PDB file of C-alpha atoms in Angstrom:
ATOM      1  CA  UNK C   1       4.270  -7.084  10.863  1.00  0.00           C
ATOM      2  CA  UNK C   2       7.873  -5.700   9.645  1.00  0.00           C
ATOM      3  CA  UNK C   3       7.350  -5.515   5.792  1.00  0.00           C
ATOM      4  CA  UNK C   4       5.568  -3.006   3.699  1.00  0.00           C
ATOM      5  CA  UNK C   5       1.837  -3.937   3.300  1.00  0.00           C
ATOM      6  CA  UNK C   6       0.842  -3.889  -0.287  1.00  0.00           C
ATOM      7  CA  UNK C   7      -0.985  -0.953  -1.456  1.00  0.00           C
ATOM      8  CA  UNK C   8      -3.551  -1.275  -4.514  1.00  0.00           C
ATOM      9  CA  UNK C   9      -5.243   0.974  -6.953  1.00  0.00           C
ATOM     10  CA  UNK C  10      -8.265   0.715  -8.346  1.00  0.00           C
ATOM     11  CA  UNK C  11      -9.603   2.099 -11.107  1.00  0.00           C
ATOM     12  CA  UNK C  12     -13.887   3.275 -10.865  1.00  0.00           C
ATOM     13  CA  UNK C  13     -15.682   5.259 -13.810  1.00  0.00           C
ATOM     14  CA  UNK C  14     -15.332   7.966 -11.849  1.00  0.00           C
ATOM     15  CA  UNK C  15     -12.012   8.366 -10.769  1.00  0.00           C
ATOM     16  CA  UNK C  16     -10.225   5.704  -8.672  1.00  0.00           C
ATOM     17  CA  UNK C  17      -9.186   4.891  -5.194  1.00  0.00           C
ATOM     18  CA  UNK C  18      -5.868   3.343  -3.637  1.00  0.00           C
ATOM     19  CA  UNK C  19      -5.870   1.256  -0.814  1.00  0.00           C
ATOM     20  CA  UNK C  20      -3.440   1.262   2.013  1.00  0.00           C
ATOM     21  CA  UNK C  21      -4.644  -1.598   4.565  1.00  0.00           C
ATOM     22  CA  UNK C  22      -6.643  -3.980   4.454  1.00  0.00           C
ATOM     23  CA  UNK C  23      -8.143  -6.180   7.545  1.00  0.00           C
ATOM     24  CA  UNK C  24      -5.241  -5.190   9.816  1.00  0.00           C
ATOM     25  CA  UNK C  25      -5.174  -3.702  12.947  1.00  0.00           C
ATOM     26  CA  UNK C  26      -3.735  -0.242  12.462  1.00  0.00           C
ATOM     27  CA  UNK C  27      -3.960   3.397  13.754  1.00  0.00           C
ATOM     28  CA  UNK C  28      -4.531   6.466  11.006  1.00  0.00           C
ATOM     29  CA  UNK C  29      -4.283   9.880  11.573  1.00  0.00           C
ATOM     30  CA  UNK C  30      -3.074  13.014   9.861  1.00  0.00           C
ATOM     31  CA  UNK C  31      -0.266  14.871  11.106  1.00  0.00           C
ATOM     32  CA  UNK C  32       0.232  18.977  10.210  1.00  0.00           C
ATOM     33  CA  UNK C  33       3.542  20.229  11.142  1.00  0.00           C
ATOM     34  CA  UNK C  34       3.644  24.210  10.937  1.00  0.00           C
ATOM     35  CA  UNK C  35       6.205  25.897   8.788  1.00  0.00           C
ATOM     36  CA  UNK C  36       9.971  25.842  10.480  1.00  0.00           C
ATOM     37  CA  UNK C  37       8.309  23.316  12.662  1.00  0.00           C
ATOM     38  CA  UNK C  38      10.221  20.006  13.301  1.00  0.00           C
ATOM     39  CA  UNK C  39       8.860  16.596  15.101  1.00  0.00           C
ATOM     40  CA  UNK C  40      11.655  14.665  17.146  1.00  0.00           C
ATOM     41  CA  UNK C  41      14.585  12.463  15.938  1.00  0.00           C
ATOM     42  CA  UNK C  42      12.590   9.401  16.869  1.00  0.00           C
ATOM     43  CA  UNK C  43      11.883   5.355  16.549  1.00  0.00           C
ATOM     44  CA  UNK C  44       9.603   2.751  17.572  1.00  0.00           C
ATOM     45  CA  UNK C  45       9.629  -0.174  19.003  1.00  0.00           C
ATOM     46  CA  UNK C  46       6.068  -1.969  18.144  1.00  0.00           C
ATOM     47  CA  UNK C  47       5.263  -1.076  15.364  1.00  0.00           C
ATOM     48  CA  UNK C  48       5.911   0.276  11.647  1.00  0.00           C
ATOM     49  CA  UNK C  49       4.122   3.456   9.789  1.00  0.00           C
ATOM     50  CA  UNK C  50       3.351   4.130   6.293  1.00  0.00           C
ATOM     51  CA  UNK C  51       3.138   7.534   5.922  1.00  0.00           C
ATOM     52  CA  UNK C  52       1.182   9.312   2.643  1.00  0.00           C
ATOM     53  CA  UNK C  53       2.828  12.964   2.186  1.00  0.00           C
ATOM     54  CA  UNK C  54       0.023  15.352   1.559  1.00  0.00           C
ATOM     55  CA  UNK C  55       1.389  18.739   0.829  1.00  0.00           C
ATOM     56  CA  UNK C  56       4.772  20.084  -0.612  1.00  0.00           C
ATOM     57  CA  UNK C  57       7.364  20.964   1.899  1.00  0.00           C
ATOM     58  CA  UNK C  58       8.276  17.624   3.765  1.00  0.00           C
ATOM     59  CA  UNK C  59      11.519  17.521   4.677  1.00  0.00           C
ATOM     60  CA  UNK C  60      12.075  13.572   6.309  1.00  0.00           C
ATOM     61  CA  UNK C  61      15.092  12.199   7.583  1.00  0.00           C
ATOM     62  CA  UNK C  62      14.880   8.538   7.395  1.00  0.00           C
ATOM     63  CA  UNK C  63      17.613   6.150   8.568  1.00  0.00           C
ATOM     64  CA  UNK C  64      20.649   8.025   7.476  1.00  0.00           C
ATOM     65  CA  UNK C  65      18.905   9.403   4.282  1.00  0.00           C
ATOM     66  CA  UNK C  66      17.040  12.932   4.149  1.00  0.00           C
ATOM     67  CA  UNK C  67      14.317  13.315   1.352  1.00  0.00           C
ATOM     68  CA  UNK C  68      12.096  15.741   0.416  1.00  0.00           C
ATOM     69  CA  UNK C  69       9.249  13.739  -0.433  1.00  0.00           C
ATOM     70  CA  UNK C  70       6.630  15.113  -3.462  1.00  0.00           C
ATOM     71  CA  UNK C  71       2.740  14.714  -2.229  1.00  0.00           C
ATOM     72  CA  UNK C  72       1.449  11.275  -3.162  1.00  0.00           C
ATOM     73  CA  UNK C  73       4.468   9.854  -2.512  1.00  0.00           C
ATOM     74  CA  UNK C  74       4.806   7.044   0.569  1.00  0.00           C
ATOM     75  CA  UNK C  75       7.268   5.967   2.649  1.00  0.00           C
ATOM     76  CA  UNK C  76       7.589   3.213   4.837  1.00  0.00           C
ATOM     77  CA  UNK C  77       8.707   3.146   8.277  1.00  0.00           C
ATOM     78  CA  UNK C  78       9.856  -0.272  10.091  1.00  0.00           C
ATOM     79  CA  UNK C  79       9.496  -0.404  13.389  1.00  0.00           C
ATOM     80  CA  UNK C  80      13.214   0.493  14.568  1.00  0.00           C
ATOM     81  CA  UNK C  81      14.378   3.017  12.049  1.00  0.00           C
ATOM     82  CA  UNK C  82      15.478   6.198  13.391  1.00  0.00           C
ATOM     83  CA  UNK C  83      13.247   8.952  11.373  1.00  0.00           C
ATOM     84  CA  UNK C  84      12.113  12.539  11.447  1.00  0.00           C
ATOM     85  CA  UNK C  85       9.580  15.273   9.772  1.00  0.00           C
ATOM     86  CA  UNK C  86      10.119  18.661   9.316  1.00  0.00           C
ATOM     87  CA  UNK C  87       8.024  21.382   7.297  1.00  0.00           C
ATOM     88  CA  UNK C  88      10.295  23.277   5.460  1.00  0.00           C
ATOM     89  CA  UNK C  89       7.997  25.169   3.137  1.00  0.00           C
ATOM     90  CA  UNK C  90       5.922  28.417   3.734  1.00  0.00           C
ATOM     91  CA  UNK C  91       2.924  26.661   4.309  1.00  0.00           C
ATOM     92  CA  UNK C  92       2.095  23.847   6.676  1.00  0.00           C
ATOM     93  CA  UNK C  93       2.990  20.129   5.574  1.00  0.00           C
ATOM     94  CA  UNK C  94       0.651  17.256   6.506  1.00  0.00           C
ATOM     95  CA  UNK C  95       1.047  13.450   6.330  1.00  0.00           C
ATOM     96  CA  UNK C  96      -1.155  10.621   6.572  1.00  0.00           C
ATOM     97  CA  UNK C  97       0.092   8.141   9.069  1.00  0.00           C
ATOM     98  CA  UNK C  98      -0.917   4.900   8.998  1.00  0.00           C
ATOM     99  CA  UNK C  99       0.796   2.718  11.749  1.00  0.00           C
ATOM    100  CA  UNK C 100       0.456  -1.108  11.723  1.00  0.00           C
ATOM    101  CA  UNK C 101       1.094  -2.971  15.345  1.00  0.00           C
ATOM    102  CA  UNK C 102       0.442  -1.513  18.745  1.00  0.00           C
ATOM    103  CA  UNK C 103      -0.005   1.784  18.749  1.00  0.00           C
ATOM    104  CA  UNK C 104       0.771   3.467  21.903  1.00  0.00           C
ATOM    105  CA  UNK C 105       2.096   7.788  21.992  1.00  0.00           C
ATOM    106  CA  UNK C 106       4.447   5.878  24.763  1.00  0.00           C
ATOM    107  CA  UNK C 107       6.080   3.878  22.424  1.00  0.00           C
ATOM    108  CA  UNK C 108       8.250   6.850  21.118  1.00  0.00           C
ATOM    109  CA  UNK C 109      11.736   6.955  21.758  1.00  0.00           C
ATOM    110  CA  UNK C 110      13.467  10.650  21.106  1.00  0.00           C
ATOM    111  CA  UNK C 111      16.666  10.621  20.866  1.00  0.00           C
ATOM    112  CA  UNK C 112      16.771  14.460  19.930  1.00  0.00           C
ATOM    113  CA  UNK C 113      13.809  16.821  20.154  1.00  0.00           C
ATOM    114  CA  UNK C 114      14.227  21.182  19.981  1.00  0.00           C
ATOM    115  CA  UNK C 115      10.916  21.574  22.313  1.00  0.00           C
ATOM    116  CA  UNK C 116      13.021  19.725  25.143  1.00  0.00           C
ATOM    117  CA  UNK C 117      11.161  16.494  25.418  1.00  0.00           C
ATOM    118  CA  UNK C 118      14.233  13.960  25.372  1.00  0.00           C
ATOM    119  CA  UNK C 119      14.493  12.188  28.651  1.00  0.00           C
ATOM    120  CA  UNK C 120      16.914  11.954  31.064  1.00  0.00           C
TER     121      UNK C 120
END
């Protein structure tokens, strides 16, 4: 899967819901990154992420772009592009990750990291 899946909202009497996935194999988790703290400069090769910013305070490089995403707002990840997340605010900054393909913690390459975890 290298495109953006669709995402759709739906409206209930008492409130609403939007949907990220549907009846795809994918991985979700939520990802808290302390204030000052920084994730490595990072890609993938099997498989893409959506990610769901949470709290104010992202700072995400993306390709050669850096945002500062607002919560509720998503960005997608294709497998390949060279991306990072930093918390930049006082208070911690979470994500929701959803990854489509194989997920494997392996299937991280660093290409720059400040806790010393880029290989030889």
């Amino acid at each position: 899967m290298d495109q953006r899946p669709q995402s759709i909202k739906v409206d209930k009497p008492w409130g609403k819901f939007e949907q990220y996935t549907h009846n795809l194999p994918c991985t979700v988790k939520i990802i808290t990154v302390a204030p000052g703290g920084i994730l490595s400069r990072q890609y993938h090769d099997r498989r893409d992420e959506l990610w769901v910013i949470l709290d104010p305070g992202a700072k995400v490089e993306l390709g050669d772009k850096t945002l500062y995403p607002d919560p509720e707002e998503k960005l997608f990840i294709p497998r390949g592009t060279i991306h990072r997340l930093a918390c930049v605010g006082d208070s911690p900054v979470r994500i929701l990750e959803i990854s489509f393909g194989v997920f494997d913690e392996e299937d991280i390459v660093r290409l720059e990291d400040v806790y010393g975890r880029v290989g030889p």
